PDB file of C-alpha atoms in Angstrom:
ATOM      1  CA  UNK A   1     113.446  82.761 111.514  1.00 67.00           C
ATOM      2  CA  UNK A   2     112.803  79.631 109.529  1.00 70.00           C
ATOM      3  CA  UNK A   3     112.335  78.099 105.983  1.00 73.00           C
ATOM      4  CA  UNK A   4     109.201  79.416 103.759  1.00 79.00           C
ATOM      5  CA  UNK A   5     107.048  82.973 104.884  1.00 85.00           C
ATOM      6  CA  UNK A   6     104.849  81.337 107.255  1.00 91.00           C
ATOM      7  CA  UNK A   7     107.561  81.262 110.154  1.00 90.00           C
ATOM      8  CA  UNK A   8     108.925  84.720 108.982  1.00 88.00           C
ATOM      9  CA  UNK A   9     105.514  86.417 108.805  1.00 92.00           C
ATOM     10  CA  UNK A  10     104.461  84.867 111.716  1.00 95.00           C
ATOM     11  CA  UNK A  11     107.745  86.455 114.139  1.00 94.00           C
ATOM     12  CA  UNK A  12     106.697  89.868 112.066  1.00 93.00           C
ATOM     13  CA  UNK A  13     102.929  90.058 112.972  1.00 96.00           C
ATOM     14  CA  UNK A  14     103.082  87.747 116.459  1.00 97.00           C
ATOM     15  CA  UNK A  15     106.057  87.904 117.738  1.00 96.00           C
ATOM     16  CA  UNK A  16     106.134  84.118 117.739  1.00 96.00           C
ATOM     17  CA  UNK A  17     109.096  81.582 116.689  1.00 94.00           C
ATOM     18  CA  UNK A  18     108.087  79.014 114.536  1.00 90.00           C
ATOM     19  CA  UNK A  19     107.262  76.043 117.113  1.00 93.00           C
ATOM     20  CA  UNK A  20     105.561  78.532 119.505  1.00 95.00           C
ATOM     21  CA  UNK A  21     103.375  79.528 116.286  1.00 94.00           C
ATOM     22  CA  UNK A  22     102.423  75.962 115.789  1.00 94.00           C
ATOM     23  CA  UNK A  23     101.430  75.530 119.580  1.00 95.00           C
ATOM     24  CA  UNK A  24      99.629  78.986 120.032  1.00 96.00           C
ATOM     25  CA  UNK A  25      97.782  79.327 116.467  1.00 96.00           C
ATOM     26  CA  UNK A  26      98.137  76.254 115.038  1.00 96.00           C
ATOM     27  CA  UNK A  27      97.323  76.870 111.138  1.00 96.00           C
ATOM     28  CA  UNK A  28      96.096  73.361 110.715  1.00 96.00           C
ATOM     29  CA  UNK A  29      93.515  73.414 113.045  1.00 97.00           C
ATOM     30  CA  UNK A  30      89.959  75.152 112.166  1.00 97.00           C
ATOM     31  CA  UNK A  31      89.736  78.570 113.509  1.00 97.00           C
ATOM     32  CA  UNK A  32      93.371  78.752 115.744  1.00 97.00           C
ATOM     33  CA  UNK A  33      94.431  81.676 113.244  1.00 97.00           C
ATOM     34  CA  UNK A  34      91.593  83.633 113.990  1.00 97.00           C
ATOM     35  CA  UNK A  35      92.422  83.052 117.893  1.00 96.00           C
ATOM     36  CA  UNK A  36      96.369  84.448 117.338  1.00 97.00           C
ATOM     37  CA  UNK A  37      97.450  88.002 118.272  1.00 98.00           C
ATOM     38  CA  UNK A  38      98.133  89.263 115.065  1.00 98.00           C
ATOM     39  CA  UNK A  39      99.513  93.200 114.910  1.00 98.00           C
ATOM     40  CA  UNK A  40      96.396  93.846 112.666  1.00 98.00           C
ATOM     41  CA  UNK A  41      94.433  93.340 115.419  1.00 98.00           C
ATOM     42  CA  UNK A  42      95.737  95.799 117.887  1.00 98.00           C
ATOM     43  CA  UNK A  43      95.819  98.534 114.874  1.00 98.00           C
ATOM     44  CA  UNK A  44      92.583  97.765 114.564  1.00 98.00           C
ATOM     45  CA  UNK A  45      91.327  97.764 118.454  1.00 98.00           C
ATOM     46  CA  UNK A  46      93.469 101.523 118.499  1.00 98.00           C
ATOM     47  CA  UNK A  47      90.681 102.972 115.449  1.00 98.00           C
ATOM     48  CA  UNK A  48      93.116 101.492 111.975  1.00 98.00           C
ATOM     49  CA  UNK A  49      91.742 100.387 109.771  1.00 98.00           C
ATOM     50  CA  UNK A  50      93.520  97.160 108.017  1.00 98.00           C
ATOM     51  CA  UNK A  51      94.566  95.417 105.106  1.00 98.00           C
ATOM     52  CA  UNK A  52      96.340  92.220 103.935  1.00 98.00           C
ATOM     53  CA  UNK A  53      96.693  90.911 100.516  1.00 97.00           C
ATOM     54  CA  UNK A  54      99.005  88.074  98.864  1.00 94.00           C
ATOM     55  CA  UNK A  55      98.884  86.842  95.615  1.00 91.00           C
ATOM     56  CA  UNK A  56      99.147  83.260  94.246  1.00 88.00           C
ATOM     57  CA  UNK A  57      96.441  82.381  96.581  1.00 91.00           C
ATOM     58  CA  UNK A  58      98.100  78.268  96.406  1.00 88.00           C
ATOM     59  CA  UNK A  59     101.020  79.254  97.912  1.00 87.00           C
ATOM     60  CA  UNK A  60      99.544  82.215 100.258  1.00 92.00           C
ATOM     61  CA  UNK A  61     101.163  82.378 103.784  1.00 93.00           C
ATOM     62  CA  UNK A  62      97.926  81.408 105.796  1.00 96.00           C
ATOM     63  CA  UNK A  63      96.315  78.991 103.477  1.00 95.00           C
ATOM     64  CA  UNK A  64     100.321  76.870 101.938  1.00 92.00           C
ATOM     65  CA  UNK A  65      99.512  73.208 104.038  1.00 94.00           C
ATOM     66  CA  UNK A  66      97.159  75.338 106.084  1.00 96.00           C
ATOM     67  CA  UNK A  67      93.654  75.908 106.690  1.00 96.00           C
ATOM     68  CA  UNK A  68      93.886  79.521 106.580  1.00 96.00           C
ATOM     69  CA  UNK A  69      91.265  81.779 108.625  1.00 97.00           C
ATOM     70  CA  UNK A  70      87.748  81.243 109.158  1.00 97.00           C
ATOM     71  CA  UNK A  71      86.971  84.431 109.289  1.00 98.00           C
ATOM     72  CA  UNK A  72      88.113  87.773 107.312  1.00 97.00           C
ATOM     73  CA  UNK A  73      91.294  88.881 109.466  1.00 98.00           C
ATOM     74  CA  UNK A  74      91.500  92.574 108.365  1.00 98.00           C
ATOM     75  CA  UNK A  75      89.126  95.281 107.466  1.00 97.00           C
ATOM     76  CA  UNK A  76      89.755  94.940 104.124  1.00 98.00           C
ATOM     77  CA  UNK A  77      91.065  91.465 102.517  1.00 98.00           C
ATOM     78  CA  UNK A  78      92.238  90.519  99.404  1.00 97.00           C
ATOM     79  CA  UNK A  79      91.990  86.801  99.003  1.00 97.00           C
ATOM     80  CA  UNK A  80      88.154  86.289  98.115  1.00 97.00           C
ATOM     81  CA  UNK A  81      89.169  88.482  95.020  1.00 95.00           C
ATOM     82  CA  UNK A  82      92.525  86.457  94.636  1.00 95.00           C
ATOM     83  CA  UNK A  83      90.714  83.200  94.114  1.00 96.00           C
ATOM     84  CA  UNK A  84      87.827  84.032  92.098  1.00 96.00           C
ATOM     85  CA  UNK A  85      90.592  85.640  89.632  1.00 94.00           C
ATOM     86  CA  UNK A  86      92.722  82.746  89.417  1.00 93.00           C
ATOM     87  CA  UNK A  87      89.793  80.757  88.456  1.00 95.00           C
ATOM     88  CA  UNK A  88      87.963  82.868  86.058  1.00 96.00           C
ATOM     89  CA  UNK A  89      90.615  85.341  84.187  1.00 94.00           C
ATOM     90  CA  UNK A  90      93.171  83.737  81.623  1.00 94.00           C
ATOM     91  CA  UNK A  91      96.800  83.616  83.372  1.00 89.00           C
ATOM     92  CA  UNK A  92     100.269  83.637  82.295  1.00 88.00           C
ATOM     93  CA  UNK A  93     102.634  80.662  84.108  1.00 82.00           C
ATOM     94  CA  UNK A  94     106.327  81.339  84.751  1.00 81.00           C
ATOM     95  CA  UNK A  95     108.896  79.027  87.037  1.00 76.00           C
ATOM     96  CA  UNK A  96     105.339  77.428  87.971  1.00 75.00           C
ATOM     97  CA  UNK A  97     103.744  80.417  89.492  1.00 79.00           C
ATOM     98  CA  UNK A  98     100.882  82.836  87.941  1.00 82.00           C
ATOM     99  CA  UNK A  99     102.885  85.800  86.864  1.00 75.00           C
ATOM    100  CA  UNK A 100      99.904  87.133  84.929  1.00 84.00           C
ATOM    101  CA  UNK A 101      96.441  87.317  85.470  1.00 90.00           C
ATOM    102  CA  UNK A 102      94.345  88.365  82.500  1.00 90.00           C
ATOM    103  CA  UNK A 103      96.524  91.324  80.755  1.00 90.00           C
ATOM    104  CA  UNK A 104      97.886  92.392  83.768  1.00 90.00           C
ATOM    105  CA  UNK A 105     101.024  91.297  86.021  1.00 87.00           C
ATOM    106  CA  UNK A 106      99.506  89.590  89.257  1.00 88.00           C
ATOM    107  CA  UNK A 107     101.682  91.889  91.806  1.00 89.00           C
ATOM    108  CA  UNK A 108     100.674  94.429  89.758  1.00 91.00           C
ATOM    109  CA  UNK A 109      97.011  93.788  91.526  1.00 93.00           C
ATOM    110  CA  UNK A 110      98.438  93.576  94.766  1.00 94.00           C
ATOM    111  CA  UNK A 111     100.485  97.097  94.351  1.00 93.00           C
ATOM    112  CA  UNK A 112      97.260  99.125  93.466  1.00 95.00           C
ATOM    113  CA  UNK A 113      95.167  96.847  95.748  1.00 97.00           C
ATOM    114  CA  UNK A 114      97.591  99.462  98.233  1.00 96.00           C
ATOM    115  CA  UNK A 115      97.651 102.336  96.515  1.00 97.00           C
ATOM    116  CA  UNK A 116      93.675 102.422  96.407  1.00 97.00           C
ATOM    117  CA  UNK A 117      93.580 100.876  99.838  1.00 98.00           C
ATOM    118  CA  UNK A 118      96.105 104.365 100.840  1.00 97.00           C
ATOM    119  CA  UNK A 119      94.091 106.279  98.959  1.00 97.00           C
ATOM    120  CA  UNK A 120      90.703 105.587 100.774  1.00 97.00           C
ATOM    121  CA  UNK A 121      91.767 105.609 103.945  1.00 97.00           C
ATOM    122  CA  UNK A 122      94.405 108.234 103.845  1.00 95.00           C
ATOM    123  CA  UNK A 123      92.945 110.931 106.481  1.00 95.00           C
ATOM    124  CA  UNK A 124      92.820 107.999 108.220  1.00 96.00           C
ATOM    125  CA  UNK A 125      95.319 105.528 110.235  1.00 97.00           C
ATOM    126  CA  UNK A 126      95.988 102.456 108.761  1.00 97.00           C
ATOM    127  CA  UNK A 127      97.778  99.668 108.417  1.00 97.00           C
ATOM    128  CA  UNK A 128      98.483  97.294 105.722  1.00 97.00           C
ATOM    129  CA  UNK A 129     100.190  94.158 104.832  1.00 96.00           C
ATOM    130  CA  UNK A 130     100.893  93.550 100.599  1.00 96.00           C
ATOM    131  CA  UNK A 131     102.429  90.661  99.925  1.00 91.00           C
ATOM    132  CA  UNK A 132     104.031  89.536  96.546  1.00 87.00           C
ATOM    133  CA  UNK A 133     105.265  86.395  95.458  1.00 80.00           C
ATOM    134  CA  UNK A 134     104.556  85.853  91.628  1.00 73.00           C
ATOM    135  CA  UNK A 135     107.545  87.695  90.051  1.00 68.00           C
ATOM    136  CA  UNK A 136     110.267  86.157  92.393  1.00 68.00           C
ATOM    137  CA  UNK A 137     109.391  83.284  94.702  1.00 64.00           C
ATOM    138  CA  UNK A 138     110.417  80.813  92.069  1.00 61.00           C
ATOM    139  CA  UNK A 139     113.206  82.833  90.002  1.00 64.00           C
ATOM    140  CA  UNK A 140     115.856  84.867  91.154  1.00 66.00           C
ATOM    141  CA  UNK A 141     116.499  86.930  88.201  1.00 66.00           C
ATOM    142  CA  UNK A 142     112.863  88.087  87.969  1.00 67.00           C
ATOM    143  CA  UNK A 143     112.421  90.730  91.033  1.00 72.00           C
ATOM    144  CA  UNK A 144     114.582  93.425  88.878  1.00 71.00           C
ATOM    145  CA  UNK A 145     111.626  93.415  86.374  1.00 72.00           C
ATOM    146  CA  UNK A 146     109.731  94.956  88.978  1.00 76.00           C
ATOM    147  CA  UNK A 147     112.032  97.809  89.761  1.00 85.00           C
ATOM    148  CA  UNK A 148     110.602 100.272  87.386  1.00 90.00           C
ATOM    149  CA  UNK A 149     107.293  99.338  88.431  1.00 88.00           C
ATOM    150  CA  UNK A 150     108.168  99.090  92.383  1.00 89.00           C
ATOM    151  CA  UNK A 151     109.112 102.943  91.446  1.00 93.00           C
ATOM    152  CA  UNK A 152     106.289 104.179  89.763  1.00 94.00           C
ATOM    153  CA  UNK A 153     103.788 102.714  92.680  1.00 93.00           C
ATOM    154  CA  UNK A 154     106.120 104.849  95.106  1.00 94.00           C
ATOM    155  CA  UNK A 155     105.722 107.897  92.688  1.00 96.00           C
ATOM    156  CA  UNK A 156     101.828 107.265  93.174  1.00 96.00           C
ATOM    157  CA  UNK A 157     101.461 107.128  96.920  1.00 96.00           C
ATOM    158  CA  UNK A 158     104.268 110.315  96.911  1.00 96.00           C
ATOM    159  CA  UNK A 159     101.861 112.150  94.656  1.00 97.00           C
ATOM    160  CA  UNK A 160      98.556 111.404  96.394  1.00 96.00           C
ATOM    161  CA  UNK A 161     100.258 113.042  99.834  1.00 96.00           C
ATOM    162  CA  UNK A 162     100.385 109.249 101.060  1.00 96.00           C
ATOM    163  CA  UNK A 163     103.742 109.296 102.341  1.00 95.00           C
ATOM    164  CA  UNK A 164     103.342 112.161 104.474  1.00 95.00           C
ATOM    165  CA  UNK A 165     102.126 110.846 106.484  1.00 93.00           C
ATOM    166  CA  UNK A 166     103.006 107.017 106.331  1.00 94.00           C
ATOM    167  CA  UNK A 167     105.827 104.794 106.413  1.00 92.00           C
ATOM    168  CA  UNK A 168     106.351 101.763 103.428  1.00 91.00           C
ATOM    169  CA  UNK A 169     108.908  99.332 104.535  1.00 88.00           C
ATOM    170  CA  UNK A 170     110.157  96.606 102.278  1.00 82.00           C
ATOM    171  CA  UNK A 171     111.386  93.408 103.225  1.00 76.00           C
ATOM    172  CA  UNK A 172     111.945  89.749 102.318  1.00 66.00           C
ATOM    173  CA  UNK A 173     111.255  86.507 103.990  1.00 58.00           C
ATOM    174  CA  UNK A 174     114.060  84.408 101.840  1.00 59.00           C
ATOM    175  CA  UNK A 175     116.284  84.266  99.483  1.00 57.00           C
ATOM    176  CA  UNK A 176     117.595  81.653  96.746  1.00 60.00           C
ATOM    177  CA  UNK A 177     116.767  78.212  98.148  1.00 60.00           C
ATOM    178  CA  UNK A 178     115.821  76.087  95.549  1.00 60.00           C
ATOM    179  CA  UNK A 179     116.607  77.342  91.936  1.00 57.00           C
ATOM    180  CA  UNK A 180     120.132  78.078  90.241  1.00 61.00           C
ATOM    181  CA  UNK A 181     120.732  81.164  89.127  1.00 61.00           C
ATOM    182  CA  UNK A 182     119.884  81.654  85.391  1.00 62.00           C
ATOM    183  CA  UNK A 183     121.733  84.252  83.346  1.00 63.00           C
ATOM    184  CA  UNK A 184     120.185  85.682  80.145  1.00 61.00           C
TER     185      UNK A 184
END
């Protein structure tokens, strides 16, 4: 759609272009997020429960030169956990993003943030929305590091009976805009 997640995200869960997002749920004015007709919320009004969670809480899609929400958007919500985290446990920087927080990689959280999320509601429908930006937002030659990893978390859910009865779909909002492309 546009430059950045917000305008990508926003055409996912709204159906809304980028200026009509800005109009209808303006993200710089107090509470107009809460007011937008997120998919979450229709999941939610049909018996789902819901989850979102995004890590690097700086750069996160709702809160990047925004105000974010005023009030907790999905049943369950990551970010409250996301920002006490980057405050109080050590962290690792690479290409100017927290790729570790304490002794653990920070999508790392986010990936069993939905496996246990799965896991506790998985006799029951649900939705969720994990969102990763640490290991490649800033480098291009970092979201291969993740492979094994992205594997192993699919090897989870497959084992717990998760994806028998759910769908996982993987996707992008950009590619290489900024950096060069580094070879090792």
């Amino acid at each position: 759609m546009d430059d950045n997640t917000f305008p990508n995200l926003m055409a996912i869960l709204t159906g809304y272009n980028q200026s009509y997002s800005y109009d209808a749920c303006n993200p710089k004015a107090i509470g107009k997020l809460d007011k937008c007709p997120f998919v979450w919320k229709d999941f939610e009004n049909a018996g789902y429960v819901t989850g979102y969670a995004e890590d690097e809480a700086k750069i996160s899609t709702f809160n990047y030169h925004k105000l974010g929400f005023v009030n907790q958007p999905t049943t369950n919500y990551f970010r409250p956990f996301a920002i006490a985290a980057e405050k109080y446990l050590k962290t690792k920087i690479k290409s100017s993003l927290k790729l570790c927080l304490g002794f653990q990689n920070y999508a790392d959280f986010i990936y069993q943030y939905a496996i246990d999320f799965a896991t506790a509601y998985k006799d029951d429908p649900f939705f969720g929305l994990f969102c990763t930006n640490t290991f490649s937002h800033n480098e291009l030659s970092d979201p291969s590091s993740m492979d094994e990893k992205i594997k192993s978390y699919l090897e989870e859910l497959d084992s717990r009976g998760i994806l028998n009865t759910s769908a996982v779909i993987f996707f992008s909002d950009h590619g290489l805009r900024f950096v060069s492309i580094k070879f090792n």
